[in-house]
XYZ file of C-alpha atoms in Angstrom:
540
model
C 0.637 3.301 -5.595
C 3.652 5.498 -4.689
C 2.487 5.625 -1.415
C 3.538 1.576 -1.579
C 6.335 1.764 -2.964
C 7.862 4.280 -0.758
C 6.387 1.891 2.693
C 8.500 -1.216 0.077
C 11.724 1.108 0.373
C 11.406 1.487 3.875
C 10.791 -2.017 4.362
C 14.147 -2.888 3.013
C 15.586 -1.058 5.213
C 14.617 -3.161 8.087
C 15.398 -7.114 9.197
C 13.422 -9.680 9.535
C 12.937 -12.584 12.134
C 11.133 -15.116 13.987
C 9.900 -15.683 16.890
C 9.748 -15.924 20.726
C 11.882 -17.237 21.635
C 14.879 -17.684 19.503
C 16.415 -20.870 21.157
C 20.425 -19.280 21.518
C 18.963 -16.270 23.599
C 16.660 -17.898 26.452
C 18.507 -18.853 28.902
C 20.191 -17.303 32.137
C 23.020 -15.430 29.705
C 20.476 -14.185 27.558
C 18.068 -12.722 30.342
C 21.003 -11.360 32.626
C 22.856 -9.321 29.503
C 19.349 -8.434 27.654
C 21.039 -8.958 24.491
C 19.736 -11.318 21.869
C 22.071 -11.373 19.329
C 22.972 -14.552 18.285
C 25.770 -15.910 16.017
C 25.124 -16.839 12.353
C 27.060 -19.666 11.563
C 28.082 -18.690 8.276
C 30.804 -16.734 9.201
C 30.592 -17.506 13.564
C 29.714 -13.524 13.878
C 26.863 -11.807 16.279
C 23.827 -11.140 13.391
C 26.840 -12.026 10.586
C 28.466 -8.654 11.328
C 31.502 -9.752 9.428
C 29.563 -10.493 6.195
C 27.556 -7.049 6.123
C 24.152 -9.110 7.451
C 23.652 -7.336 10.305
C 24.696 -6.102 13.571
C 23.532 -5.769 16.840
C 21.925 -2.788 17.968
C 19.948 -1.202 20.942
C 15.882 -1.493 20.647
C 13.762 0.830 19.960
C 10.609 1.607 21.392
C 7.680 4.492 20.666
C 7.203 6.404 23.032
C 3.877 7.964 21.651
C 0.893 7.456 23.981
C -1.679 4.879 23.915
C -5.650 4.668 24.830
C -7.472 5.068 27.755
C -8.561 1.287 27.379
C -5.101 0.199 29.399
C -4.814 2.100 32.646
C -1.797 0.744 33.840
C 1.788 0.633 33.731
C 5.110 -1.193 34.395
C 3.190 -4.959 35.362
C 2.963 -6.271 31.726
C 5.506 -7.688 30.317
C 4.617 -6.693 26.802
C 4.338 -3.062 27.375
C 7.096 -1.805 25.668
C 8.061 -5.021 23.588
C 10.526 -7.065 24.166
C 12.700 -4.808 26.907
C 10.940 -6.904 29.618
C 13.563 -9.242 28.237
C 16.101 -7.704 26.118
C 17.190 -4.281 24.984
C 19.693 -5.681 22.298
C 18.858 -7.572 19.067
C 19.893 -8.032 16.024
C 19.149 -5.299 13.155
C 19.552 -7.181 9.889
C 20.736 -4.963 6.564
C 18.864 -5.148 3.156
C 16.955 -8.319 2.133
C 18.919 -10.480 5.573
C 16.526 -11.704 7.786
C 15.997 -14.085 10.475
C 16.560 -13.839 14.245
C 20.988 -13.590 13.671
C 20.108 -12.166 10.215
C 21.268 -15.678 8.848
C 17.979 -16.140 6.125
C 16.322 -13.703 3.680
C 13.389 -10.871 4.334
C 9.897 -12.313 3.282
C 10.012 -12.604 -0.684
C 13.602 -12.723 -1.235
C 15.872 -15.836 -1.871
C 19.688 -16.994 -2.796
C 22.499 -17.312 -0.738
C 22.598 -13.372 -1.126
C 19.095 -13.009 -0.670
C 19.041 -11.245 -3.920
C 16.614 -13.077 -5.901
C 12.698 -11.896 -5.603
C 10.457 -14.535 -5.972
C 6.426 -13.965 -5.796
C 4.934 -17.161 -4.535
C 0.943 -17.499 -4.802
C -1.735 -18.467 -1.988
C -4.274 -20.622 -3.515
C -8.361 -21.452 -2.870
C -7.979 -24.899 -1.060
C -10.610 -25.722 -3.064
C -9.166 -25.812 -6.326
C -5.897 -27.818 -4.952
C -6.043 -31.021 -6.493
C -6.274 -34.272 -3.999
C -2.320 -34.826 -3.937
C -2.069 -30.880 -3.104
C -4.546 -31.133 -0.354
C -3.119 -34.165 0.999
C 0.344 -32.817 1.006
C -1.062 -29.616 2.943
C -2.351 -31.295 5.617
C 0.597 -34.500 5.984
C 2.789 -30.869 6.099
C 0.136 -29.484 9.028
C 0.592 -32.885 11.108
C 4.286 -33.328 10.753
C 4.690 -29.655 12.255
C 1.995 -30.998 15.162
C 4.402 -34.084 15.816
C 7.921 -32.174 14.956
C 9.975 -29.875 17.912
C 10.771 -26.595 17.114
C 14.905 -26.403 16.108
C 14.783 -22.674 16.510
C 12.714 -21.283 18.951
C 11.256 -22.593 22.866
C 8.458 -21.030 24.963
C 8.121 -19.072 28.248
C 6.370 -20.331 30.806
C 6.426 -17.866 33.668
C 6.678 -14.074 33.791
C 9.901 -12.174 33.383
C 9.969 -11.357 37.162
C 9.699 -15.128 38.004
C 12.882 -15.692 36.026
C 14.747 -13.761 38.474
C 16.256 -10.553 38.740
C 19.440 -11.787 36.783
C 17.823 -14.685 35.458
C 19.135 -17.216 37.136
C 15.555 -19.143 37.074
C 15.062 -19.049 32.626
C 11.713 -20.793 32.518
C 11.446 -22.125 29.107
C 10.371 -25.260 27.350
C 10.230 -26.902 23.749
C 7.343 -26.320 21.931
C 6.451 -28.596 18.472
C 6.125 -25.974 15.284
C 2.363 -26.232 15.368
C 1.743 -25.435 18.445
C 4.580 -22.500 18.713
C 2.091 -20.519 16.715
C -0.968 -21.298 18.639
C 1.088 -20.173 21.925
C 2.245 -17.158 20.239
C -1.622 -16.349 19.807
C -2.498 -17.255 23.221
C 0.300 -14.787 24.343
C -0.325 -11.595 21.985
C -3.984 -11.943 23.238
C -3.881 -13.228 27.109
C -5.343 -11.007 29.917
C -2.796 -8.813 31.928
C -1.912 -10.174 35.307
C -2.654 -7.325 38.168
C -1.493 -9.492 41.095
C -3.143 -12.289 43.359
C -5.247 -15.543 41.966
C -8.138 -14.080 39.480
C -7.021 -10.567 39.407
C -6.410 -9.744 36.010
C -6.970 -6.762 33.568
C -9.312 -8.229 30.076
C -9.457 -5.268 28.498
C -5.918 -5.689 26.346
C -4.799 -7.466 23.421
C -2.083 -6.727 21.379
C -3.263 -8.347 18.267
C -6.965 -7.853 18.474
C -9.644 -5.345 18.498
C -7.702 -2.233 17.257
C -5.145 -1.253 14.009
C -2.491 -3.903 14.365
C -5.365 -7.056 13.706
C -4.248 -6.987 10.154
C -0.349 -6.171 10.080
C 0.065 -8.234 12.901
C -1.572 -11.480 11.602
C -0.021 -10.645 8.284
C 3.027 -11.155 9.905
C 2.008 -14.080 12.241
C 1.174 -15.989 8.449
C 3.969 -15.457 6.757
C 6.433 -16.911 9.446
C 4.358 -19.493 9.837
C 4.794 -20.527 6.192
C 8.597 -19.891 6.576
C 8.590 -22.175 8.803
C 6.495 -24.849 7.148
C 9.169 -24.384 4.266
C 12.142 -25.121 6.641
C 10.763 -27.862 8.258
C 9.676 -29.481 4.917
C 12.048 -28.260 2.846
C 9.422 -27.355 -0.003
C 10.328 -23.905 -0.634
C 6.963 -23.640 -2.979
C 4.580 -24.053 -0.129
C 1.966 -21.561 0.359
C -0.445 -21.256 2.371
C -3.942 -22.120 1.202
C -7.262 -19.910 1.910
C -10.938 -20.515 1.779
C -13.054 -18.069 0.151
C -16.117 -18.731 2.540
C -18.438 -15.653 0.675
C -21.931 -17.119 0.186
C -21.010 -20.360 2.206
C -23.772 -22.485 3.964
C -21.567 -24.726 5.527
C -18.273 -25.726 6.581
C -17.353 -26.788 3.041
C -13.539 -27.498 4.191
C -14.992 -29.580 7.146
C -14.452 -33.223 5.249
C -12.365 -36.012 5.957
C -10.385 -35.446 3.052
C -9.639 -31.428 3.729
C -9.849 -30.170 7.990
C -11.907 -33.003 9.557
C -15.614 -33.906 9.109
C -17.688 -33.891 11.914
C -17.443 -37.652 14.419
C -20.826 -39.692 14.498
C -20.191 -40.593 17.806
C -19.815 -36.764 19.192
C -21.141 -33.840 16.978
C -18.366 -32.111 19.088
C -15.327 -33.803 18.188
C -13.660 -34.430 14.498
C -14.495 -37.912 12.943
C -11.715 -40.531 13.433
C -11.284 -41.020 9.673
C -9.238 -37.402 9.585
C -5.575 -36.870 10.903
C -7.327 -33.817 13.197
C -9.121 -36.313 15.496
C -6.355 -36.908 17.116
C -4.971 -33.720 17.994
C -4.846 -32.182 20.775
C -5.229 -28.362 22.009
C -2.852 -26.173 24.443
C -3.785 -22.725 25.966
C -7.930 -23.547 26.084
C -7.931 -22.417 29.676
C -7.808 -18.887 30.233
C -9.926 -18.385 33.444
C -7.635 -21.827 35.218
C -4.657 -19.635 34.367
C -5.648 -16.377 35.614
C -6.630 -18.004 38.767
C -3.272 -19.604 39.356
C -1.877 -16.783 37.958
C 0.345 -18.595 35.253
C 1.314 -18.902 31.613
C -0.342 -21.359 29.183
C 2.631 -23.951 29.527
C 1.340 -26.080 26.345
C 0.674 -29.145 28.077
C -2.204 -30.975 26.272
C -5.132 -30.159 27.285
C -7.860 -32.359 25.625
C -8.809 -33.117 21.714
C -9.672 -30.314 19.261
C -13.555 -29.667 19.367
C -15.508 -28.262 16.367
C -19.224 -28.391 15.637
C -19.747 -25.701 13.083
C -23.253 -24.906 12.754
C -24.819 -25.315 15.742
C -23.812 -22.237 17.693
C -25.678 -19.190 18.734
C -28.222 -17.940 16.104
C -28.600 -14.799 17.836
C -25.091 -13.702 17.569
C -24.375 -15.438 14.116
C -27.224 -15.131 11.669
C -25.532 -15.918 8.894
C -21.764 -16.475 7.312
C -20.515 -13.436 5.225
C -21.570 -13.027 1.734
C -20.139 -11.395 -1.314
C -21.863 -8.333 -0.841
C -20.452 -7.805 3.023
C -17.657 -8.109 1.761
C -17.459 -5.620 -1.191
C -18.983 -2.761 1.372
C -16.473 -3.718 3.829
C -13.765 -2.761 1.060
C -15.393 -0.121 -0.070
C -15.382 1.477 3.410
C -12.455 4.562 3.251
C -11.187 4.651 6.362
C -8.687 2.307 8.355
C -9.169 3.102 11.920
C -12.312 5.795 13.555
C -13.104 7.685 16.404
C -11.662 5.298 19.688
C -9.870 2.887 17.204
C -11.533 0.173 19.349
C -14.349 -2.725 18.548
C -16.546 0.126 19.057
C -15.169 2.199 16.230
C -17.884 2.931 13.306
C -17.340 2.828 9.875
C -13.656 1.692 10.368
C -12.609 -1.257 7.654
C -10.798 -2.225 10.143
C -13.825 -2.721 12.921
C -16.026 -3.690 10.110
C -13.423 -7.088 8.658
C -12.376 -8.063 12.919
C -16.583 -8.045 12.500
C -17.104 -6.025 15.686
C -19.073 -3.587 13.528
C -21.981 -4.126 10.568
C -21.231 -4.963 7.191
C -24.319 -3.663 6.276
C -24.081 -0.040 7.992
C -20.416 -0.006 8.986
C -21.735 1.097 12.958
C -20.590 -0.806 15.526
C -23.016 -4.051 16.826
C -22.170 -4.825 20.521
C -23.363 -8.440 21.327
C -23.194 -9.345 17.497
C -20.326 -11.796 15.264
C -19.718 -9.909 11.944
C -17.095 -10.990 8.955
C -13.937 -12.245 10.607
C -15.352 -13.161 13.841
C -18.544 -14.879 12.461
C -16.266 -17.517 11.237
C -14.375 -18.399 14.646
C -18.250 -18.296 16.429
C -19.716 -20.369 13.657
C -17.383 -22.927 14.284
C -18.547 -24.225 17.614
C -15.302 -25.027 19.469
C -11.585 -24.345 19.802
C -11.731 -22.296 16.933
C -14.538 -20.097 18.929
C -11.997 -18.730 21.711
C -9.881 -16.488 21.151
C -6.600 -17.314 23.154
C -7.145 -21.064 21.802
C -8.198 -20.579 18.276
C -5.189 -21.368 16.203
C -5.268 -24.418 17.775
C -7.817 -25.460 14.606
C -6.004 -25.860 11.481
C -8.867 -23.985 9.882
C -7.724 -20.667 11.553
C -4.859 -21.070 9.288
C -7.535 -20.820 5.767
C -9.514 -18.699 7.211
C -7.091 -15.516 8.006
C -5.705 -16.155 4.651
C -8.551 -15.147 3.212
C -8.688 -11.923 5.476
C -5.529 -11.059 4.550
C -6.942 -11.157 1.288
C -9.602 -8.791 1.780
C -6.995 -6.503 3.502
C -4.888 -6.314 0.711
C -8.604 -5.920 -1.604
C -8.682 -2.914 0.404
C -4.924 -1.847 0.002
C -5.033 -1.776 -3.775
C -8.400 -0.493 -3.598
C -7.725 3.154 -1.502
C -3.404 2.961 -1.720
C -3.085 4.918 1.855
C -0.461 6.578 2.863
C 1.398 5.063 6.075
C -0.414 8.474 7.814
C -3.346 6.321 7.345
C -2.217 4.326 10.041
C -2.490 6.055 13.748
C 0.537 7.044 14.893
C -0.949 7.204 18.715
C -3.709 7.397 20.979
C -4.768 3.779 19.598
C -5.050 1.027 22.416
C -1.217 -0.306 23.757
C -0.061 -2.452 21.025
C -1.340 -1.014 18.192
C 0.160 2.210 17.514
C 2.328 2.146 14.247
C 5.830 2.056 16.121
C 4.754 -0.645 18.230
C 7.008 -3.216 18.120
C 4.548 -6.691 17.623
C 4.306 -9.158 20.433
C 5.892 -11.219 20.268
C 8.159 -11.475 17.910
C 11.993 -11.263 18.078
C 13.629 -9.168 17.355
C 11.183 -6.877 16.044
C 8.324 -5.639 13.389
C 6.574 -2.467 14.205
C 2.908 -2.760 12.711
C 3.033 0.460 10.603
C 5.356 -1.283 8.657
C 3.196 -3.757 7.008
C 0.839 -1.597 6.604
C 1.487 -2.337 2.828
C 0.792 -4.072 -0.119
C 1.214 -7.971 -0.010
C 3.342 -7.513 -3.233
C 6.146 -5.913 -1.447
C 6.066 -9.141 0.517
C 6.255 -11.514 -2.038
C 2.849 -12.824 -2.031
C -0.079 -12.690 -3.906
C -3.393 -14.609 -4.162
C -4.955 -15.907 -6.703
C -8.196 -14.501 -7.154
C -6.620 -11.470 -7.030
C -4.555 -12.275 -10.165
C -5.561 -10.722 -13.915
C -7.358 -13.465 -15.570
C -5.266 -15.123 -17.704
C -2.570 -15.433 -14.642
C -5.661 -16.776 -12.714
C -5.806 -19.468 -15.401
C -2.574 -20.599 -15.060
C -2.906 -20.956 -11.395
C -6.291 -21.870 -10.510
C -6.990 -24.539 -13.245
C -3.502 -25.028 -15.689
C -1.224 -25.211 -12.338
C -2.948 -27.950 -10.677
C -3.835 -30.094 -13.898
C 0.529 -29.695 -14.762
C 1.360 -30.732 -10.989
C -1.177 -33.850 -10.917
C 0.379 -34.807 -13.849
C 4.326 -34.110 -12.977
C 3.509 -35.919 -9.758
C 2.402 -39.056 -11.840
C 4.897 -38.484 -14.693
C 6.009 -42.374 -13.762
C 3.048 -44.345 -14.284
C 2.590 -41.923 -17.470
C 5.892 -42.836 -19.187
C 5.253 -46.439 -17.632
C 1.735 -46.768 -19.317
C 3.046 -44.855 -22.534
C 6.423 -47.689 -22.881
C 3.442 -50.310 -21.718
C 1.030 -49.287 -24.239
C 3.708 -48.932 -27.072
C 5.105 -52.647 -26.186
C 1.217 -53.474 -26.733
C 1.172 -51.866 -30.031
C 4.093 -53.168 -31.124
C 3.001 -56.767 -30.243
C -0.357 -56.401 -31.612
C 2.383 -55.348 -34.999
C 4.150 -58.186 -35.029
C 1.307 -60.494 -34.620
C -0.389 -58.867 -37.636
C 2.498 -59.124 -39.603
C 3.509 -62.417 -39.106
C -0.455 -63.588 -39.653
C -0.418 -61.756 -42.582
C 2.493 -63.391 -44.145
C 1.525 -66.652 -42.553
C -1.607 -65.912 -44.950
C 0.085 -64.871 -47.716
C 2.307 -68.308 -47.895
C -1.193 -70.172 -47.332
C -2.621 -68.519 -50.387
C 0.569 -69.334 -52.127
C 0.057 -73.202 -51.051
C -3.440 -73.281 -52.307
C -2.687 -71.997 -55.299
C 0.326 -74.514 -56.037
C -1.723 -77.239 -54.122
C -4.446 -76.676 -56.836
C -1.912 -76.650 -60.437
C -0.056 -80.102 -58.882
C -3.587 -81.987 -58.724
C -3.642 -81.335 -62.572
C -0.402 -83.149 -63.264
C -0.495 -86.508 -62.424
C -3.652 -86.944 -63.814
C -1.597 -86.007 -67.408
C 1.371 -87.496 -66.257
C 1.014 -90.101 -64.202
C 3.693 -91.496 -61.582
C 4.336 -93.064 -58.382
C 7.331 -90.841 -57.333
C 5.234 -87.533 -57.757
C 3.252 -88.949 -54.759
C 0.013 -88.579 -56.588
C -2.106 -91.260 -54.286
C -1.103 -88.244 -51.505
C -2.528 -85.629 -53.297
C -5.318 -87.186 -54.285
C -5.824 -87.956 -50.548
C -5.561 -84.658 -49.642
C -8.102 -83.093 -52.584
């Protein structure tokens, strides 16, 4: 536990931020000055110097060595993230964060960012309807909304031009920002000429940084949800898939159920059906030799289910996952997908679950998921493109933080070199601007003001898995409950009145009857025409 609190204190110590690419900074200026320090409005400063935010700063980059797996040099432009493009950013101080240090590091709040705040990731599963709805009308108004912040490359740093005087960059909706930003953190390396391209790279994937990094990649995508929404509560929901048979989010009222017309495609009764996917073409690109430039490119396909036996047996179960956890070691022997009896190899599910050694031509854990699902999802470039991705590595990040309280490692735990380019710990990420280095959050999920909800003691798991949604359904319908309750009282109060006025409408018959009954007696003793006696005679 000290070993996390000490990787907290040097968290604070660094800024957070957003991005590629933060809108001010792409564009000829930007690219010929490689500085990307923009002004924060609040006080019309570079990184909100004159409020003690920030300032701007050179970039740093490690200079420790990387694997074998990446032979090459100087023709990527990630190597050495971001000085391809800039060597200045903005270094925010304390709990300042955002791209000109103008918003808060993850967990804090206030117009001081002083204010910690733990939000909680829930099971999808236990959202009630109006939650789930809400989640996915917030998913399609991201699909349909432009970025305000940030914008897209679509060429190569040397096809800008030496001083930039050719910025190739282009909007890009929120949604599909974060699918691009996965295309680009995992794309093949260009070598030069139509089809000539390097695979073996990926600065997310296969090696240490597939858990920091996606960490990361989540909780700016929630920030931004949050901004665009302005529901500062929203978390992002996970599916706890241990034991599954199916696709038990794949309905019309959750991700999409599956079309009758094409087993392929999403039915027309969910939102999803009429999506559609960027960056699904990796070999078209390589052999123009260009950059995914987020045109459309066709609806999103799933067909979970039906996909190869052979490499999928089976979804993870409960017991995969508790020897995955229980495994000691982060990263082993070349810190690759052929690493054995790594947690790390094991969760990506390059390596067994049952024996922790590495199974070429096999889907384990994590990657059984994106192969069981039969279509966009299945790719890795293109895979955020399905909203599921979005459940799915929440839950991973859940078993990564399992792991974190389970063993507390020291940062040394994390390999300082020799892992493959990308994924050493003082690597800044790709690509994000300005910068995270992945042996940062290589930490628990508490010093990021998160948690999850299974994770919670049980009586906090109460409250949030079955008190929390029963309160919310009810605050959200709070109208037609004091509307039934004044309703229901005007009934009662009716259904008052009525009895009371019967009851005295009774009581003066009674009264009648009784007088009626002594009058018939009189005129028979005293008999007279002005006492109306022929009437009441009538009337007995």
């Amino acid at each position: 536990m000290r070993s996390l609190c000490v990787s907290a204190l040097l968290l604070q110590l660094l800024g957070t931020s957003l991005c590629q690419f933060p809108r001010p900074c792409a564009n000829s200026e930007g690219l010929r000055t490689k500085e990307c320090c923009p002004v924060w409005e609040g006080d019309g400063s570079a990184c909100g110097a004159m409020s003690g935010r920030g300032f701007c700063t050179e970039v740093l980059v490690s200079d420790e060595p990387h694997g074998p797996q990446y032979p090459h040099s100087g023709i990527d432009d990630r190597e050495r993230w971001p000085l391809a493009f800039f060597n200045r950013t903005c270094r925010c101080a304390g709990n300042y964060g955002g791209f000109n240090c103008g918003e808060c590091r993850f967990g804090y709040w206030g117009a001081n960012c002083a204010e910690y705040r733990e939000s909680v990731r829930r099971n999808i599963l236990t959202l009630s309807a109006a939650e789930q709805q809400k989640f996915i009308s917030y998913l399609n108004l991201a699909k349909n909304t432009i970025s305000r912040d940030y914008v897209i490359s679509t060429g190569t740093r040397a096809e800008m031009g030496e001083n930039g005087e050719n910025p190739m960059f282009s909007d890009i909706n929120t949604y599909d920002l974060f699918v691009w930003m996965h295309y680009y953190v995992s794309r093949d390396a260009f070598l030069g000429g139509p089809g000539n391209v390097w695979r073996d790279i990926d600065f997310a994937h296969e090696s240490a940084a597939f858990l920091p990094w996606h960490r990361v990649y989540l909780l700016h995508w929630e920030n931004e949800i949050r901004k665009l929404t302005g529901d500062f509560n929203f978390t992002i929901p996970y599916w706890d898939w241990r034991d599954a048979q199916s696709c038990e989010v794949c309905t019309d009222a959750l991700m999409g159920g599956r079309s009758s017309f094409d087993p392929n495609l999403i039915s027309p009764a969910s939102v999803f059906s009429s999506w559609k996917v960027i960056c699904t073409q990796p070999e078209e690109y390589n052999n123009r030799e260009v950059l995914c430039n987020a045109t459309g490119e066709g609806p999103l396909l799933r067909n979970p289910g039906n996909h190869d036996q052979n490499r999928v047996p089976r979804l993870p179960t409960t017991t995969d996952v508790d020897f995955t956890v229980n495994l000691p070691e982060y990263e082993t022997g070349p810190m690759d997908r052929f690493a054995n009896m790594s947690f790390r190899n094991v969760l990506e599910g390059f390596a067994s679950p049952e024996t922790g050694m590495a199974v070429p031509g096999q889907s384990t854990m994590h990657n059984a998921l994106h192969v069981f699902m039969n279509g966009s999802m299945s790719s890795v470039q293109g895979s955020a493109n399905d909203p599921i991705f979005l459940l799915h590595h929440a839950f991973i990040d859940s078993i990564f933080e399992r792991w974190l309280r389970t063993h507390q490692p020291l940062r040394t735990h994390y390999p300082l070199a020799n892992a493959p380019i990308g994924h050493n710990d003082g690597y800044n990420m790709v690509p994000f601007l300005p910068l995270y280095k992945n042996g940062d959050y290589f930490l628990s999920n508490k010093a990021l003001g998160y948690e999850y909800a299974y994770l919670l003691d049980p009586g906090q798991r109460f409250v949030q898995e079955f008190l929390t949604p029963y309160l919310q359904q009810a605050q959200e319908i709070w109208q037609w409950l004091l509307g039934a309750g004044i309703l229901g009282a005007l009934i009662a109060a009716v259904i008052a009145v009525v009895i009371v006025v019967a009851r005295r409408k009774w009581k003066r018959n009674q009264r009648r009857k009784r007088a009626s009954s002594y009058g018939e007696r009189q005129p028979l003793l005293h008999s007279s025409s002005e006492e109306g006696s022929a009437s009441y005679q009538t009337t007995l």
